[in-house]
CSV table of C-alpha atoms and ligand atoms in Angstrom, one decimal:
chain,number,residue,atom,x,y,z
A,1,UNK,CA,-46.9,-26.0,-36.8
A,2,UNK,CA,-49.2,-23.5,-35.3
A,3,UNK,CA,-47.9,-20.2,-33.8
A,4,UNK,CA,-49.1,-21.5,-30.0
A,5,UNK,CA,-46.8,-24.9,-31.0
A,6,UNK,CA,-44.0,-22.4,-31.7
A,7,UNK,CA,-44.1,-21.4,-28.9
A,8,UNK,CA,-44.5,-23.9,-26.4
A,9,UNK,CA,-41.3,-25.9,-28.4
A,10,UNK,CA,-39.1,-22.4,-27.8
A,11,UNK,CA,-40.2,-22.6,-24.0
A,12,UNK,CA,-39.2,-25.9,-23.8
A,13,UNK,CA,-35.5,-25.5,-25.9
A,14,UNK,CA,-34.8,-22.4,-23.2
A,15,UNK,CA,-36.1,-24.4,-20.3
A,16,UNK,CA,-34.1,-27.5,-21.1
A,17,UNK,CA,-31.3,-25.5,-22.3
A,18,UNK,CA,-31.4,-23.4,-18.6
A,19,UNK,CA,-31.7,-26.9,-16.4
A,20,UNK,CA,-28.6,-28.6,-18.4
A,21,UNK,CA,-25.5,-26.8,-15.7
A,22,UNK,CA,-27.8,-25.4,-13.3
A,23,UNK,CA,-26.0,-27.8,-10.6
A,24,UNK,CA,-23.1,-29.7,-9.9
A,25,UNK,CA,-19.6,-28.6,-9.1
A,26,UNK,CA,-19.0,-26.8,-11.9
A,27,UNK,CA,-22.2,-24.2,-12.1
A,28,UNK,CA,-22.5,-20.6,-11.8
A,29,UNK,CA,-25.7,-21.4,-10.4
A,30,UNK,CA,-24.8,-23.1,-7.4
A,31,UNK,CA,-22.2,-20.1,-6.2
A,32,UNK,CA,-19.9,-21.0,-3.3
A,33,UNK,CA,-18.9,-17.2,-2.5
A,34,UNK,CA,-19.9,-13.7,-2.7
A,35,UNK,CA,-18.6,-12.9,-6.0
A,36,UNK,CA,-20.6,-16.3,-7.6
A,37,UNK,CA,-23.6,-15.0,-5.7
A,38,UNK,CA,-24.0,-11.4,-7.3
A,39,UNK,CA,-23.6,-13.0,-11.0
A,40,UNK,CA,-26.2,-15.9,-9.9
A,41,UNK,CA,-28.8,-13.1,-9.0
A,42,UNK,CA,-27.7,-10.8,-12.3
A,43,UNK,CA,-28.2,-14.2,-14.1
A,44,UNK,CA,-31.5,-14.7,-12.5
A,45,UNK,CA,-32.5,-11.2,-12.6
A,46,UNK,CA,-31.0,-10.9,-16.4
A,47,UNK,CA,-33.3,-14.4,-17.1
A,48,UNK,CA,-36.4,-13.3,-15.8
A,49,UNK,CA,-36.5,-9.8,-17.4
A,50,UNK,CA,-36.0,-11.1,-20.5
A,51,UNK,CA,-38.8,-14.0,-20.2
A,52,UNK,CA,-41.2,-11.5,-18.9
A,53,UNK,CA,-40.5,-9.3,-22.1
A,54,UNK,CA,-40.5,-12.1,-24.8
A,55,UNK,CA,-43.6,-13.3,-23.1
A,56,UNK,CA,-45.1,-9.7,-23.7
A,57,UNK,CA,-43.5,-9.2,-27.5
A,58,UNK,CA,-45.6,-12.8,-28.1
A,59,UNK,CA,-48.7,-11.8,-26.8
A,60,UNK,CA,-48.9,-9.0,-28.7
A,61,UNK,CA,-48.2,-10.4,-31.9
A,62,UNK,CA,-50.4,-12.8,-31.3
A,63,UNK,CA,-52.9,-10.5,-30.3
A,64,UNK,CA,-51.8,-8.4,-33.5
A,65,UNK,CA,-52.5,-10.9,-35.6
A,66,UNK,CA,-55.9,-12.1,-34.2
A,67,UNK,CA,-58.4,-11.2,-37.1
A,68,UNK,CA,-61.0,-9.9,-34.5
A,69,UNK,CA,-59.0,-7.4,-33.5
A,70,UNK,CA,-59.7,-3.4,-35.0
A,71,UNK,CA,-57.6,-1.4,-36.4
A,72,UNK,CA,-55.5,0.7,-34.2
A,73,UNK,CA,-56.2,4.5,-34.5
A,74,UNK,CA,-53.0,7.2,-36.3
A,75,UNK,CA,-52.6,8.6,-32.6
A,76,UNK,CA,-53.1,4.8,-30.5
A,77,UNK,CA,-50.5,3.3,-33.3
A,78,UNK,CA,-47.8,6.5,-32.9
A,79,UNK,CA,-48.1,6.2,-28.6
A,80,UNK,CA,-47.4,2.1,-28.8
A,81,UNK,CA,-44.6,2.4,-30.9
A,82,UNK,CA,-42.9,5.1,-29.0
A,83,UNK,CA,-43.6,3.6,-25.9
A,84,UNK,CA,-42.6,0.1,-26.8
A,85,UNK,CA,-40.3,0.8,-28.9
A,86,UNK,CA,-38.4,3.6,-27.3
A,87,UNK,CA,-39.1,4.6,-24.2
A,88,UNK,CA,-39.2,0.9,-22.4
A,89,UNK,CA,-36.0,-0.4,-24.0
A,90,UNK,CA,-35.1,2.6,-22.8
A,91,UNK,CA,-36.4,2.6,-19.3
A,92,UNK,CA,-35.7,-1.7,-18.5
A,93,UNK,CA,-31.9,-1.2,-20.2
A,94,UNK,CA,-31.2,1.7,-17.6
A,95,UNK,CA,-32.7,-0.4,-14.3
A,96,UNK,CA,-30.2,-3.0,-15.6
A,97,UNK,CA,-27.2,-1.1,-16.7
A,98,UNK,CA,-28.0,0.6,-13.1
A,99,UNK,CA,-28.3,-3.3,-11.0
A,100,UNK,CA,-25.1,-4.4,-13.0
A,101,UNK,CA,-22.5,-1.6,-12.8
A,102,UNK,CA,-21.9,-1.8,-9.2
A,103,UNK,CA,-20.8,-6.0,-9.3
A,104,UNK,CA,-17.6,-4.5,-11.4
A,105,UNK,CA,-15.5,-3.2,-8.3
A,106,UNK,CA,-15.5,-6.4,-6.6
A,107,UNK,CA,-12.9,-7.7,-9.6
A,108,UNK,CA,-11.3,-4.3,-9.9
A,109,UNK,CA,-10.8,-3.3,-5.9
A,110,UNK,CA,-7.2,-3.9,-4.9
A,111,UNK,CA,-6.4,-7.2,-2.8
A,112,UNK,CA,-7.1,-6.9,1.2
A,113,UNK,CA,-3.4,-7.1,3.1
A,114,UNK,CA,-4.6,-10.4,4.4
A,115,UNK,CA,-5.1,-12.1,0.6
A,116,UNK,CA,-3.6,-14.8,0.0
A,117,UNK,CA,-1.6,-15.3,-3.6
A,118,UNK,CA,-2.0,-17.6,-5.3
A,119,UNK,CA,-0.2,-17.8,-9.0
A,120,UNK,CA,-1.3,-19.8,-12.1
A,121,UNK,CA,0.2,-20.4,-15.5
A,122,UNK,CA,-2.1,-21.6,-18.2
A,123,UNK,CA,-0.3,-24.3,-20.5
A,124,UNK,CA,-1.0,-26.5,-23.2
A,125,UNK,CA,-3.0,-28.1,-21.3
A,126,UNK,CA,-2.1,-27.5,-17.9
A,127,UNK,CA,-1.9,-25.2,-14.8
A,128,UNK,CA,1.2,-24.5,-13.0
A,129,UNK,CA,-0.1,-23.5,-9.3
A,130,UNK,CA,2.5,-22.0,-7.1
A,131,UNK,CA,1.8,-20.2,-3.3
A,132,UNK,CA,3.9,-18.2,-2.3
A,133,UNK,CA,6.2,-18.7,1.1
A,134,UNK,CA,7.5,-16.4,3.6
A,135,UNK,CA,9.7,-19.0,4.7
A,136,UNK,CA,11.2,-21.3,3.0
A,137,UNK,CA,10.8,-22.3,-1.3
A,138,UNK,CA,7.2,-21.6,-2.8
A,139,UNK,CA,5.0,-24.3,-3.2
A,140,UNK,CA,4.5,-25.6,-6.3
A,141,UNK,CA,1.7,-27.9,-7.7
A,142,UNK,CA,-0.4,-28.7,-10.8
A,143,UNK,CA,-4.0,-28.6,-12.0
A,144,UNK,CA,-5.5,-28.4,-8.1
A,145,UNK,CA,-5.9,-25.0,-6.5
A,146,UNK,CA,-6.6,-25.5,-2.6
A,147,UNK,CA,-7.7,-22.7,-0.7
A,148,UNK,CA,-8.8,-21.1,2.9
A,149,UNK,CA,-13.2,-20.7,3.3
A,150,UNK,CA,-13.3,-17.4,4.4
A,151,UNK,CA,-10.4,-15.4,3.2
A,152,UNK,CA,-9.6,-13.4,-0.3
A,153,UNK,CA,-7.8,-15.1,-2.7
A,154,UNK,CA,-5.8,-12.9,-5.4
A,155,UNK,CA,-5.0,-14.9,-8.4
A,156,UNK,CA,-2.0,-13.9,-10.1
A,157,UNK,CA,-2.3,-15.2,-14.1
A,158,UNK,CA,0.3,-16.1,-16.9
A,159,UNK,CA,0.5,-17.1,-19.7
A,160,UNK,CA,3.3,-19.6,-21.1
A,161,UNK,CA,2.3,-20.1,-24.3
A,162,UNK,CA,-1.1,-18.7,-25.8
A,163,UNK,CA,-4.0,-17.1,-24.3
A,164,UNK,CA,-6.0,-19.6,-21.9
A,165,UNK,CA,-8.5,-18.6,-19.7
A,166,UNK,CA,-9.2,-19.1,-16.0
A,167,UNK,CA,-12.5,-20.0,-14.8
A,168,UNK,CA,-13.8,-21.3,-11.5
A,169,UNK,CA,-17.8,-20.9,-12.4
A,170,UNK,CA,-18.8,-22.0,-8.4
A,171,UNK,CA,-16.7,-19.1,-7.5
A,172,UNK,CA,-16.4,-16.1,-9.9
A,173,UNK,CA,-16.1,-15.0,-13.3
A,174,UNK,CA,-13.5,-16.0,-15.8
A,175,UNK,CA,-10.3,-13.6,-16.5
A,176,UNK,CA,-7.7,-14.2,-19.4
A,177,UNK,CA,-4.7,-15.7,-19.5
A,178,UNK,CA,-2.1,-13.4,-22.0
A,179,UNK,CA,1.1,-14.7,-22.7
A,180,UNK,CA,3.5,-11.2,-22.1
A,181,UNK,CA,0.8,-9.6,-19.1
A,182,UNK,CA,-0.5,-10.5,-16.2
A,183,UNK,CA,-3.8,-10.3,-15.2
A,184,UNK,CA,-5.3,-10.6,-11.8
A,185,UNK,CA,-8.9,-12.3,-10.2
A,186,UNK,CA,-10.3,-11.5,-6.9
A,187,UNK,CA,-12.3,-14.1,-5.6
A,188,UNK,CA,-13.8,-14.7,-1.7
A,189,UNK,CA,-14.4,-18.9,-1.5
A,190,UNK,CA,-16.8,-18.7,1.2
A,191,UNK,CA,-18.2,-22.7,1.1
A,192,UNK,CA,-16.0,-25.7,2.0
A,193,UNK,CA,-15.9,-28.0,-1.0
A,194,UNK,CA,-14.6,-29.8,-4.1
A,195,UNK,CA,-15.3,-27.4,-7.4
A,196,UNK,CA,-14.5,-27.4,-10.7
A,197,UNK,CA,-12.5,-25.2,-13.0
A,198,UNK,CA,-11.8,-25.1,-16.7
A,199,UNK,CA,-10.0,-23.0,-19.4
A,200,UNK,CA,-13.2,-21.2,-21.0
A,201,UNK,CA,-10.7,-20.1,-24.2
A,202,UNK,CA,-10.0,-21.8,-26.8
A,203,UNK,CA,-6.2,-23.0,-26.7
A,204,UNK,CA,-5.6,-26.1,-29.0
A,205,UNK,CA,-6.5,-29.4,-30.0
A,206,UNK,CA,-6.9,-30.6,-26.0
A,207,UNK,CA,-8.8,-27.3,-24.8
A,208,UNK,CA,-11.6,-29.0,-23.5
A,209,UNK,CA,-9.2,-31.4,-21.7
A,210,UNK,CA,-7.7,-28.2,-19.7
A,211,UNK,CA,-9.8,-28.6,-16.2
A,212,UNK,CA,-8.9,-28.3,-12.5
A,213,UNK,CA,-10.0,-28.9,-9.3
A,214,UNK,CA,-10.4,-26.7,-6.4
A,215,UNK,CA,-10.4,-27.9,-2.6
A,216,UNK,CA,-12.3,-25.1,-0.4
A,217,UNK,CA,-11.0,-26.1,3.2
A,218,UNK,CA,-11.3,-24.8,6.3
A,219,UNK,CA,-8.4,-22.3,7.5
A,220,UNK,CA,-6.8,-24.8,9.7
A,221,UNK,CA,-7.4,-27.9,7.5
A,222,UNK,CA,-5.6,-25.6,4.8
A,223,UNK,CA,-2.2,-24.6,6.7
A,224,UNK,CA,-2.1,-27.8,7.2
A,225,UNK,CA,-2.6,-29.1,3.3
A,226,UNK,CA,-0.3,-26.1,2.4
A,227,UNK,CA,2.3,-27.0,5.7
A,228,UNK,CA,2.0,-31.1,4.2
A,229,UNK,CA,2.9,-29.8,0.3
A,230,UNK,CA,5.9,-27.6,1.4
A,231,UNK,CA,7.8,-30.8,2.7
A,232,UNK,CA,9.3,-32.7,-0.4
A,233,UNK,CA,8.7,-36.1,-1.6
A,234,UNK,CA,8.9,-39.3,0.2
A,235,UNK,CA,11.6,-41.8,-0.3
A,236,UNK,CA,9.3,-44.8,-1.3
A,237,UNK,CA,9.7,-47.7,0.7
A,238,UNK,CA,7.3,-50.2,-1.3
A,239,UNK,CA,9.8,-52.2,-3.4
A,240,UNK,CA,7.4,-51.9,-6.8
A,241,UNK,CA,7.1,-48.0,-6.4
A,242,UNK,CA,11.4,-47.9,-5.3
A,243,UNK,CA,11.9,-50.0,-8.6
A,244,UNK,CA,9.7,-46.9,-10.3
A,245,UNK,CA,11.3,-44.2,-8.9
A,246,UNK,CA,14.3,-46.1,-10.8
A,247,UNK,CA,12.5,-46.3,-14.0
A,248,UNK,CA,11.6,-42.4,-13.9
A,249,UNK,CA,15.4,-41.5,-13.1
A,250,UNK,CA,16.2,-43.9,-16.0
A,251,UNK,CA,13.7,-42.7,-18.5
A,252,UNK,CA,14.9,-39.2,-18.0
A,253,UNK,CA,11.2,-37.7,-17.0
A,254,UNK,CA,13.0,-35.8,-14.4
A,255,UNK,CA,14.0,-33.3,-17.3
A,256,UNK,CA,10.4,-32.8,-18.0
A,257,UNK,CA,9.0,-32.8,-14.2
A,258,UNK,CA,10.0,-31.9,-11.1
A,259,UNK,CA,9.6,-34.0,-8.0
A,260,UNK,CA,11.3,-31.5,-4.7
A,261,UNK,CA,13.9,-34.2,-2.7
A,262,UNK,CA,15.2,-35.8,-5.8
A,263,UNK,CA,17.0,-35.0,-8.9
A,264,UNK,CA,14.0,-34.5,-11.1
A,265,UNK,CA,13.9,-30.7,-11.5
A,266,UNK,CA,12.4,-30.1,-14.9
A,267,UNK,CA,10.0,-27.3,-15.3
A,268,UNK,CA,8.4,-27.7,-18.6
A,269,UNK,CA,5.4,-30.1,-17.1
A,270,UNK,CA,3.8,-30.6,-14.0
A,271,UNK,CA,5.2,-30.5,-10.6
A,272,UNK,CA,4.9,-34.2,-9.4
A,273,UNK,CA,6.5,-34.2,-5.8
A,274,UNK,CA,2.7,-34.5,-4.2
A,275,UNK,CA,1.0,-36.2,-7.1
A,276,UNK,CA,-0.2,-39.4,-5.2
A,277,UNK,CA,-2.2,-36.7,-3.2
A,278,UNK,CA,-4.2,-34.9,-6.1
A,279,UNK,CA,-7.7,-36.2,-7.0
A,280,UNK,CA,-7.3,-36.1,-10.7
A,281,UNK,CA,-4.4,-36.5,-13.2
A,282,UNK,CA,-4.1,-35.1,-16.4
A,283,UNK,CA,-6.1,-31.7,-15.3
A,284,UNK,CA,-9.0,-33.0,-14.6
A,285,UNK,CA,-9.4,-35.8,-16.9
A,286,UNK,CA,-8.9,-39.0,-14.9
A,287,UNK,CA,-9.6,-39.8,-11.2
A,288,UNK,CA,-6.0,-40.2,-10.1
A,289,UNK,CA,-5.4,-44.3,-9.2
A,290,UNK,CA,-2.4,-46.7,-10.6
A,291,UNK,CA,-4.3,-47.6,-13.5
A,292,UNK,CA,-4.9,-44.3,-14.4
A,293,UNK,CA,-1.4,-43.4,-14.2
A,294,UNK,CA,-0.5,-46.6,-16.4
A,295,UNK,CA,-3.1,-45.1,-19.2
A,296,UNK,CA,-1.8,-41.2,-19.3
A,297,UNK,CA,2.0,-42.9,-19.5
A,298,UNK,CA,1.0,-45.2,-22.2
A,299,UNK,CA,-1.4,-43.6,-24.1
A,300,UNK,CA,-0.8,-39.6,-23.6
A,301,UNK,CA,-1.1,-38.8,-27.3
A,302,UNK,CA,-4.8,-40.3,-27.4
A,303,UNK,CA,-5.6,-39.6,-24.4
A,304,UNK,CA,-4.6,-35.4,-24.4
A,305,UNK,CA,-3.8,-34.9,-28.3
A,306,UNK,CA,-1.3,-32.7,-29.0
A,307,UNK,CA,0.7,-33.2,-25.4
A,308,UNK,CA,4.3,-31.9,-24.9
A,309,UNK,CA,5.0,-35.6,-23.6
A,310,UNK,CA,5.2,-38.3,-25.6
A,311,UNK,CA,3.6,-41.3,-25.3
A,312,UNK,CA,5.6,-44.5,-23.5
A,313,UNK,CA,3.5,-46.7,-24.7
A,314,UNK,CA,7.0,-49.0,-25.4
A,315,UNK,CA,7.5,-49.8,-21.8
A,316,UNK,CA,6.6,-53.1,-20.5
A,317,UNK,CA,3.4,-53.5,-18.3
A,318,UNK,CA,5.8,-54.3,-15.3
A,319,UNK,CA,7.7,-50.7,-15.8
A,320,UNK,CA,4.2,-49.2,-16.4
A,321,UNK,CA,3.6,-50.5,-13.3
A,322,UNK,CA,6.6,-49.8,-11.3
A,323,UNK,CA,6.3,-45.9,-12.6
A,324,UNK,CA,2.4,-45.9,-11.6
A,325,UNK,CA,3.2,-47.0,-7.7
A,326,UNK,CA,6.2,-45.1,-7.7
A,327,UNK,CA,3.8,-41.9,-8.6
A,328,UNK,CA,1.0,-42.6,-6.8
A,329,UNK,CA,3.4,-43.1,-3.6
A,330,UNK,CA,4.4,-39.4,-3.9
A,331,UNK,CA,1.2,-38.3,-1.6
B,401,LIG,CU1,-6.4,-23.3,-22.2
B,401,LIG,CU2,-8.4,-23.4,-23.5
């Protein structure tokens, strides 16, 4: 391959590479707040640079190795390799040090009075989301982090068993989870819309399988979401998801989960008293419907290896059934 075929294939790779998560609701690129913005332009401004710069280093090898080219003279040779090689690094690493430094407040600053907080535990591999209440209980949900267009949002972060990360790439940067220390993640969500989170640490066998989903609403449409998953469950009056909430009693998941009204009040998985209203199940990985919940119940070891919860996969369709109305019911 010639030098020029090199290069055009590495153009390509990076271009390719680039285009891949440049949209979609789970891109840095596509920012839905302030915070996303500045590290879209840093991106953008970090991207460019560099292109500009490779494109230059190229061309002068090439030109370099072009056999009609003279020989530089001792003094020519001495001033290109000082002033490449020392005082432009030197110069272009400054201008960016100089455009970067000031992003590092905006995650540092302390939380305006009006923030809300919002708390989430990483788990294997799940998040535990709870807002907290001036009046009344908190309210507590899993894997789905609603929140207000408009307002800052302070995310307080735990750990409950090894160190996961939190990442909503439409809105921010990523911060740690560490089991033993919290950390904390200012963010302003500034565009209503359905985003995308993940864990962007690696936490287990089922570490890929550890997303989320975050509801940007307006302030009104919010209090009122937040106002709706205060209440606790409904009583279900369908017969097939009553004969459920039977089966779940019976089966003992209420040691496991909590659903607020009833006498499930387990706390080592996911909060299930609003679980018919989430989009997903399983953070992130299935589009929440009856059959969905029928596979997770059945099939939880294949479908998120390593689970906590075992996999039912003994119970007849009819009970699989029963249990999937019954949860689906709890909107
Ligand atoms: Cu949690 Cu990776």
């Amino acid at each position: 391959m010639t030098l020029r075929g090199v290069t055009s294939a590495l153009l390509s790779v990076t271009l390719v590479l680039g285009a891949a998560r440049c949209s979609g609701e789970q891109s840095s690129l596509e920012p839905a707040g302030p915070v996303a913005s500045g590290i879209a332009t840093l991106f953008w401004g970090m991207t460019i640079t560099g292109v500009v710069i490779w494109l230059a280093v190229i061309g002068l090898a090439l030109y370099a190795a072009s056999s009609a080219r003279a020989p530089l003279s001792r003094g020519r040779g001495r001033a290109l390799i000082i002033g490449g090689g020392v005082v432009f690094p030197t110069v272009v690493l400054s201008v960016l040090l100089a455009v970067a430094l000031p992003m590092l407040p905006r995650f540092l600053r302390a939380a305006p009075s009006d923030a809300l907080r919002v708390h989430v535990t990483g788990r294997q591999w799940w998040w535990n989301v709870r807002y907290e209440s001036n009046a009344g209980p908190a309210v507590v949900l899993a894997n789905e982090v609603h929140l207000p267009a408009g307002r800052s949002v302070e995310f307080l972060l735990d750990a409950g068993d090894v160190i996961h990360s939190f990442w909503i790439p439409a809105l921010g940067g990523k911060m740690d989870m560490i089991p033993g220390r919290r950390t904390r993640l200012l963010l302003e969500p500034s565009t209503v819309g359905v985003y995308r989170g993940a864990c962007a640490e690696f936490c287990g066998t089922s570490h890929a399988r550890m997303t989320f989903i975050v509801v940007v609403h307006e302030a009104a449409e919010f209090d009122r979401w937040l106002a709706a998953q205060a209440e606790p469950a409904q009583i279900p009056a369908d017969p097939l998801a009553a004969r459920g909430a039977a089966i779940f009693g019976e089966l003992g998941c209420g040691a496991c989960h909590a659903v607020r009204g009833t006498d499930a009040d387990g706390m080592i998985g996911p909060d299930l008293t609003h679980v018919g209203s989430r989009l997903t199940i399983a953070a992130g990985l299935l589009p929440r419907s009856t059959d969905a919940f029928q596979s997770f119940i059945a099939r939880t070891d294949t479908i998120k290896p390593g689970a906590l919860m075992p996999a039912f996969g003994m119970l007849s369709p009819g009970d699989l059934q029963a249990l999937a109305a019954y949860l689906d019911a709890l909107k």
